Structures are given as structure tokens and as C-alpha cells.
Amino acid sequence: MIKTTNMILDELSEYSSPRTKLSRMVKKGDIFPIVKGLYETEKSTPGFLLAGSIYGPSYISFEYALSFYGLIPEAVYTVTSATFEKKKSKKYETMFGTFTYRDVPSEVFPLGLKLMQEGTYYYRIATPEKAVCDMLYTLPPASNAEELHLLLNESLRIDDMDLKNLNTESIIELSEHYHTTNVKRLCTLVRRLHK
């Protein structure tokens, strides 16, 4: 369970020095620091469950989401998340793993998300379509649909069968909010694959 410093200090208020007790708990391994002001009570908690609490508002997307859905063959060990209007990327190295955060356009941020639950944890993750669009948003523009196709197949290693299984309507709807060449070209490409 994720707890803030204040929550823990409140729980330890009967001790003469709650802060000293907290640092002893950390040393003993009774509680585990994530980032400044945030702790986890279970050492074995998978990192992706903590991503939204470390920096936010955010949701899991990009490479981690693509791997989660099996769209790319590689296992991804950094939990990659999308934020908005933060202006610069963030990276956190923690005992629970590495977490990175990148901006997407603010108007697209709330669209195409799934709220998932695992035990007592809730997390937000992009739909497969949104994860592909987010990924393409961060890459230099492809000069045409063929170049984009190569980028998807060879650089990102997403195969045509998986592209064909994406929801075309969802991509078309999302594309109106990115205002980026790559996502517009993705619409053209998925339409072509469906013919």
C-alpha cells in the first residue's frame, strides 16, 4: 500500500519522535521509500502499480503499454507514462524500478484510457490505439505513409497483423486531437490495411 510521509507520521504520532521511528522502519525494511514523501509497505509490489502516484497526473503508455498489450516483442523494464503540460521529461530511479514521464497534448490526455485494478491498486493505462498514437507523437514525422509503415514495422517492431487488429474508428477519433503528421498518417495506413 502506498503511503505519504504525513500519513505515516500520523500513524506514528504516539511515538515521541515519529520521524526517528519512520527512519528506523525504513532501515529495518518494514517500509520502503519510493520517492521523496512516498512509501510502499510491500517490497514485492510491481513498479507499474506505483507509476501514477510517483508523478502525475499520468497514465501508463508508450513502450511499456505497447509491451503490455503484446504489440512489441521486447520486454520493457522502464515504466513509461504520459503526462501533459509538464514541458520536460522526468525520470525516477527507485527500488521498484525506473519510471519515465513524457508529455502528450493536453486535449488528448483524458481520451483512450482504461482504469485497471490489481488487488487494492488502481492504475490508468492507454488503450492499444492510444499507446501507438502517443508513441508516434514523440517521434520525428515520417514523410509519407510508407515511411510510417517502415517505422512501425522495423523500428517499433509492430507487425501488420497487430496494426490491423487496432480499432480504426478509435484511431481516427484520437487523431483529431494530436495535430501531428504521424498520427494522421497512421489513419491512412490502418484504413489501407483493412482493405
mmCIF file of C-alpha atoms in Angstrom:
data_model
loop_
_atom_site.group_PDB
_atom_site.id
_atom_site.type_symbol
_atom_site.label_atom_id
_atom_site.label_comp_id
_atom_site.label_asym_id
_atom_site.label_seq_id
_atom_site.Cartn_x
_atom_site.Cartn_y
_atom_site.Cartn_z
ATOM 1 C CA MET A 1 0.000 0.000 0.000
ATOM 2 C CA ILE A 2 1.281 3.468 -0.916
ATOM 3 C CA LYS A 3 1.542 5.944 1.932
ATOM 4 C CA THR A 4 2.705 9.549 2.150
ATOM 5 C CA THR A 5 5.113 10.763 4.818
ATOM 6 C CA ASN A 6 2.252 12.639 6.531
ATOM 7 C CA MET A 7 0.043 9.529 6.643
ATOM 8 C CA ILE A 8 2.837 7.537 8.280
ATOM 9 C CA LEU A 9 3.726 10.310 10.741
ATOM 10 C CA ASP A 10 0.056 10.495 11.753
ATOM 11 C CA GLU A 11 0.071 6.731 12.378
ATOM 12 C CA LEU A 12 3.241 7.096 14.467
ATOM 13 C CA SER A 13 2.022 10.115 16.441
ATOM 14 C CA GLU A 14 2.125 8.205 19.756
ATOM 15 C CA TYR A 15 5.947 7.952 19.461
ATOM 16 C CA SER A 16 7.987 10.779 20.980
ATOM 17 C CA SER A 17 9.771 11.245 17.626
ATOM 18 C CA PRO A 18 7.637 9.929 14.738
ATOM 19 C CA ARG A 19 10.325 10.890 12.172
ATOM 20 C CA THR A 20 13.004 8.868 14.006
ATOM 21 C CA LYS A 21 10.626 5.891 14.176
ATOM 22 C CA LEU A 22 9.951 6.239 10.428
ATOM 23 C CA SER A 23 13.668 6.220 9.556
ATOM 24 C CA ARG A 24 14.130 3.133 11.793
ATOM 25 C CA MET A 25 11.257 1.406 9.952
ATOM 26 C CA VAL A 26 12.974 2.173 6.625
ATOM 27 C CA LYS A 27 16.323 0.812 7.925
ATOM 28 C CA LYS A 28 14.631 -2.357 9.212
ATOM 29 C CA GLY A 29 12.813 -2.899 5.910
ATOM 30 C CA ASP A 30 9.326 -2.511 7.397
ATOM 31 C CA ILE A 31 8.532 0.239 4.880
ATOM 32 C CA PHE A 32 10.164 1.139 1.558
ATOM 33 C CA PRO A 33 10.840 4.629 0.181
ATOM 34 C CA ILE A 34 9.686 5.171 -3.416
ATOM 35 C CA VAL A 35 10.442 8.878 -3.995
ATOM 36 C CA LYS A 36 10.604 11.815 -1.581
ATOM 37 C CA GLY A 37 7.475 11.836 0.570
ATOM 38 C CA LEU A 38 6.133 8.491 -0.713
ATOM 39 C CA TYR A 39 6.498 4.988 0.716
ATOM 40 C CA GLU A 40 5.305 1.487 -0.100
ATOM 41 C CA THR A 41 4.505 -1.120 2.561
ATOM 42 C CA GLU A 42 5.099 -4.155 0.297
ATOM 43 C CA LYS A 43 8.568 -4.701 -1.182
ATOM 44 C CA SER A 44 7.231 -7.021 -3.901
ATOM 45 C CA THR A 45 4.723 -4.524 -5.368
ATOM 46 C CA PRO A 46 5.197 -4.383 -9.180
ATOM 47 C CA GLY A 47 6.511 -0.969 -10.218
ATOM 48 C CA PHE A 48 3.819 -0.219 -12.805
ATOM 49 C CA LEU A 49 1.231 -0.077 -9.990
ATOM 50 C CA LEU A 50 3.124 2.864 -8.460
ATOM 51 C CA ALA A 51 3.701 4.932 -11.621
ATOM 52 C CA GLY A 52 0.610 7.144 -11.258
ATOM 53 C CA SER A 53 1.465 8.025 -7.653
ATOM 54 C CA ILE A 54 5.104 8.916 -8.331
ATOM 55 C CA TYR A 55 4.341 11.712 -10.794
ATOM 56 C CA GLY A 56 1.038 12.888 -12.089
ATOM 57 C CA PRO A 57 -1.479 13.263 -13.363
ATOM 58 C CA SER A 58 -0.203 10.471 -15.584
ATOM 59 C CA TYR A 59 -1.142 7.185 -17.207
ATOM 60 C CA ILE A 60 0.968 4.276 -18.483
ATOM 61 C CA SER A 61 1.662 4.481 -22.217
ATOM 62 C CA PHE A 62 4.426 4.406 -24.855
ATOM 63 C CA GLU A 63 6.775 1.372 -24.846
ATOM 64 C CA TYR A 64 5.511 -0.114 -21.564
ATOM 65 C CA ALA A 65 1.877 -0.153 -22.751
ATOM 66 C CA LEU A 66 2.874 -1.490 -26.193
ATOM 67 C CA SER A 67 4.711 -4.353 -24.482
ATOM 68 C CA PHE A 68 1.820 -4.875 -22.016
ATOM 69 C CA TYR A 69 -0.538 -5.465 -24.972
ATOM 70 C CA GLY A 70 1.980 -7.636 -26.831
ATOM 71 C CA LEU A 71 2.240 -5.141 -29.703
ATOM 72 C CA ILE A 72 6.036 -5.135 -29.496
ATOM 73 C CA PRO A 73 8.077 -8.307 -28.919
ATOM 74 C CA GLU A 74 10.531 -6.850 -26.380
ATOM 75 C CA ALA A 75 10.036 -6.875 -22.635
ATOM 76 C CA VAL A 76 10.143 -3.293 -21.362
ATOM 77 C CA TYR A 77 11.627 -2.730 -17.921
ATOM 78 C CA THR A 78 11.189 1.031 -17.645
ATOM 79 C CA VAL A 79 7.615 2.030 -16.782
ATOM 80 C CA THR A 80 6.802 4.724 -19.375
ATOM 81 C CA SER A 81 3.976 7.152 -18.670
ATOM 82 C CA ALA A 82 2.286 10.123 -20.327
ATOM 83 C CA THR A 83 1.717 13.494 -18.647
ATOM 84 C CA PHE A 84 0.717 16.879 -20.063
ATOM 85 C CA GLU A 85 1.931 20.473 -19.850
ATOM 86 C CA LYS A 86 4.986 19.466 -17.801
ATOM 87 C CA LYS A 87 7.282 20.851 -20.548
ATOM 88 C CA LYS A 88 10.122 18.409 -19.866
ATOM 89 C CA SER A 89 10.558 14.688 -19.435
ATOM 90 C CA LYS A 90 11.071 13.230 -15.968
ATOM 91 C CA LYS A 91 12.931 10.131 -14.861
ATOM 92 C CA TYR A 92 12.888 8.444 -11.457
ATOM 93 C CA GLU A 93 15.186 5.583 -10.428
ATOM 94 C CA THR A 94 13.672 3.726 -7.468
ATOM 95 C CA MET A 95 13.991 0.352 -5.755
ATOM 96 C CA PHE A 96 10.734 -0.519 -7.578
ATOM 97 C CA GLY A 97 12.241 0.234 -10.996
ATOM 98 C CA THR A 98 12.804 3.082 -13.423
ATOM 99 C CA PHE A 99 9.940 5.416 -14.309
ATOM 100 C CA THR A 100 9.871 7.949 -17.156
ATOM 101 C CA TYR A 101 7.228 10.565 -17.974
ATOM 102 C CA ARG A 102 6.703 12.409 -21.286
ATOM 103 C CA ASP A 103 4.139 14.960 -22.397
ATOM 104 C CA VAL A 104 1.249 14.353 -24.769
ATOM 105 C CA PRO A 105 -1.130 17.139 -25.940
ATOM 106 C CA SER A 106 -3.406 18.191 -23.073
ATOM 107 C CA GLU A 107 -6.573 17.797 -25.182
ATOM 108 C CA VAL A 108 -5.753 14.132 -25.869
ATOM 109 C CA PHE A 109 -4.608 13.325 -22.301
ATOM 110 C CA PRO A 110 -8.029 12.190 -20.908
ATOM 111 C CA LEU A 111 -9.021 10.199 -24.019
ATOM 112 C CA GLY A 112 -8.479 6.496 -24.710
ATOM 113 C CA LEU A 113 -7.709 5.370 -21.159
ATOM 114 C CA LYS A 114 -8.578 2.237 -19.222
ATOM 115 C CA LEU A 115 -8.834 2.168 -15.445
ATOM 116 C CA MET A 116 -7.453 -1.155 -14.252
ATOM 117 C CA GLN A 117 -7.431 -2.772 -10.835
ATOM 118 C CA GLU A 118 -4.946 -5.211 -9.378
ATOM 119 C CA GLY A 119 -5.644 -6.111 -5.751
ATOM 120 C CA THR A 120 -6.090 -2.818 -3.891
ATOM 121 C CA TYR A 121 -4.228 -0.840 -6.559
ATOM 122 C CA TYR A 122 -5.819 1.107 -9.393
ATOM 123 C CA TYR A 123 -3.875 2.358 -12.392
ATOM 124 C CA ARG A 124 -4.617 4.055 -15.688
ATOM 125 C CA ILE A 125 -3.210 2.714 -18.940
ATOM 126 C CA ALA A 126 -3.644 3.853 -22.539
ATOM 127 C CA THR A 127 -5.719 1.639 -24.840
ATOM 128 C CA PRO A 128 -3.577 -0.096 -27.515
ATOM 129 C CA GLU A 129 -4.657 2.554 -30.077
ATOM 130 C CA LYS A 130 -3.775 5.428 -27.758
ATOM 131 C CA ALA A 131 -0.388 3.877 -26.856
ATOM 132 C CA VAL A 132 0.531 3.668 -30.575
ATOM 133 C CA CYS A 133 -0.628 7.276 -31.150
ATOM 134 C CA ASP A 134 1.284 8.515 -28.083
ATOM 135 C CA MET A 135 4.417 6.725 -29.281
ATOM 136 C CA LEU A 136 4.137 8.206 -32.779
ATOM 137 C CA TYR A 137 3.533 11.671 -31.298
ATOM 138 C CA THR A 138 7.000 11.585 -29.693
ATOM 139 C CA LEU A 139 8.818 10.540 -32.895
ATOM 140 C CA PRO A 140 10.026 12.726 -35.791
ATOM 141 C CA PRO A 141 7.416 12.974 -38.576
ATOM 142 C CA ALA A 142 7.506 10.314 -41.291
ATOM 143 C CA SER A 143 7.488 11.874 -44.769
ATOM 144 C CA ASN A 144 4.715 9.572 -46.055
ATOM 145 C CA ALA A 145 2.532 6.560 -45.126
ATOM 146 C CA GLU A 146 5.147 4.119 -46.500
ATOM 147 C CA GLU A 147 7.859 5.586 -44.280
ATOM 148 C CA LEU A 148 5.493 5.419 -41.309
ATOM 149 C CA HIS A 149 4.761 1.772 -42.143
ATOM 150 C CA LEU A 150 8.516 1.042 -42.073
ATOM 151 C CA LEU A 151 8.885 2.912 -38.790
ATOM 152 C CA LEU A 152 6.088 0.846 -37.213
ATOM 153 C CA ASN A 153 7.323 -2.483 -38.619
ATOM 154 C CA GLU A 154 11.086 -2.089 -38.323
ATOM 155 C CA SER A 155 11.874 0.488 -35.645
ATOM 156 C CA LEU A 156 8.987 -0.226 -33.275
ATOM 157 C CA ARG A 157 8.580 -3.852 -34.450
ATOM 158 C CA ILE A 158 4.772 -3.753 -34.520
ATOM 159 C CA ASP A 159 3.628 -6.197 -37.184
ATOM 160 C CA ASP A 160 0.825 -5.684 -39.717
ATOM 161 C CA MET A 161 -1.475 -8.225 -38.090
ATOM 162 C CA ASP A 162 -1.381 -6.243 -34.830
ATOM 163 C CA LEU A 163 -1.878 -2.960 -36.687
ATOM 164 C CA LYS A 164 -4.867 -4.490 -38.475
ATOM 165 C CA ASN A 165 -6.376 -5.512 -35.112
ATOM 166 C CA LEU A 166 -6.346 -1.924 -33.857
ATOM 167 C CA ASN A 167 -9.701 -0.168 -33.778
ATOM 168 C CA THR A 168 -9.684 2.140 -36.833
ATOM 169 C CA GLU A 169 -12.544 4.310 -35.521
ATOM 170 C CA SER A 170 -10.699 4.867 -32.265
ATOM 171 C CA ILE A 171 -7.512 5.924 -34.110
ATOM 172 C CA ILE A 172 -9.469 8.307 -36.369
ATOM 173 C CA GLU A 173 -11.163 9.844 -33.328
ATOM 174 C CA LEU A 174 -7.862 10.218 -31.445
ATOM 175 C CA SER A 175 -6.036 11.634 -34.490
ATOM 176 C CA GLU A 176 -8.215 14.748 -34.423
ATOM 177 C CA HIS A 177 -6.637 15.743 -31.097
ATOM 178 C CA TYR A 178 -2.911 15.174 -31.724
ATOM 179 C CA HIS A 179 -2.403 17.637 -34.625
ATOM 180 C CA THR A 180 0.633 15.633 -35.727
ATOM 181 C CA THR A 181 1.586 14.195 -39.117
ATOM 182 C CA ASN A 182 2.481 10.732 -37.806
ATOM 183 C CA VAL A 183 -0.933 10.107 -36.258
ATOM 184 C CA LYS A 184 -2.728 11.392 -39.394
ATOM 185 C CA ARG A 185 -0.587 9.015 -41.486
ATOM 186 C CA LEU A 186 -1.446 6.182 -39.094
ATOM 187 C CA CYS A 187 -5.145 6.709 -40.004
ATOM 188 C CA THR A 188 -4.293 6.369 -43.697
ATOM 189 C CA LEU A 189 -2.227 3.259 -43.020
ATOM 190 C CA VAL A 190 -4.796 1.385 -40.888
ATOM 191 C CA ARG A 191 -7.527 2.162 -43.421
ATOM 192 C CA ARG A 192 -5.292 0.733 -46.154
ATOM 193 C CA LEU A 193 -4.550 -2.424 -44.119
ATOM 194 C CA HIS A 194 -8.297 -3.009 -43.706
ATOM 195 C CA LYS A 195 -8.958 -3.015 -47.461
#
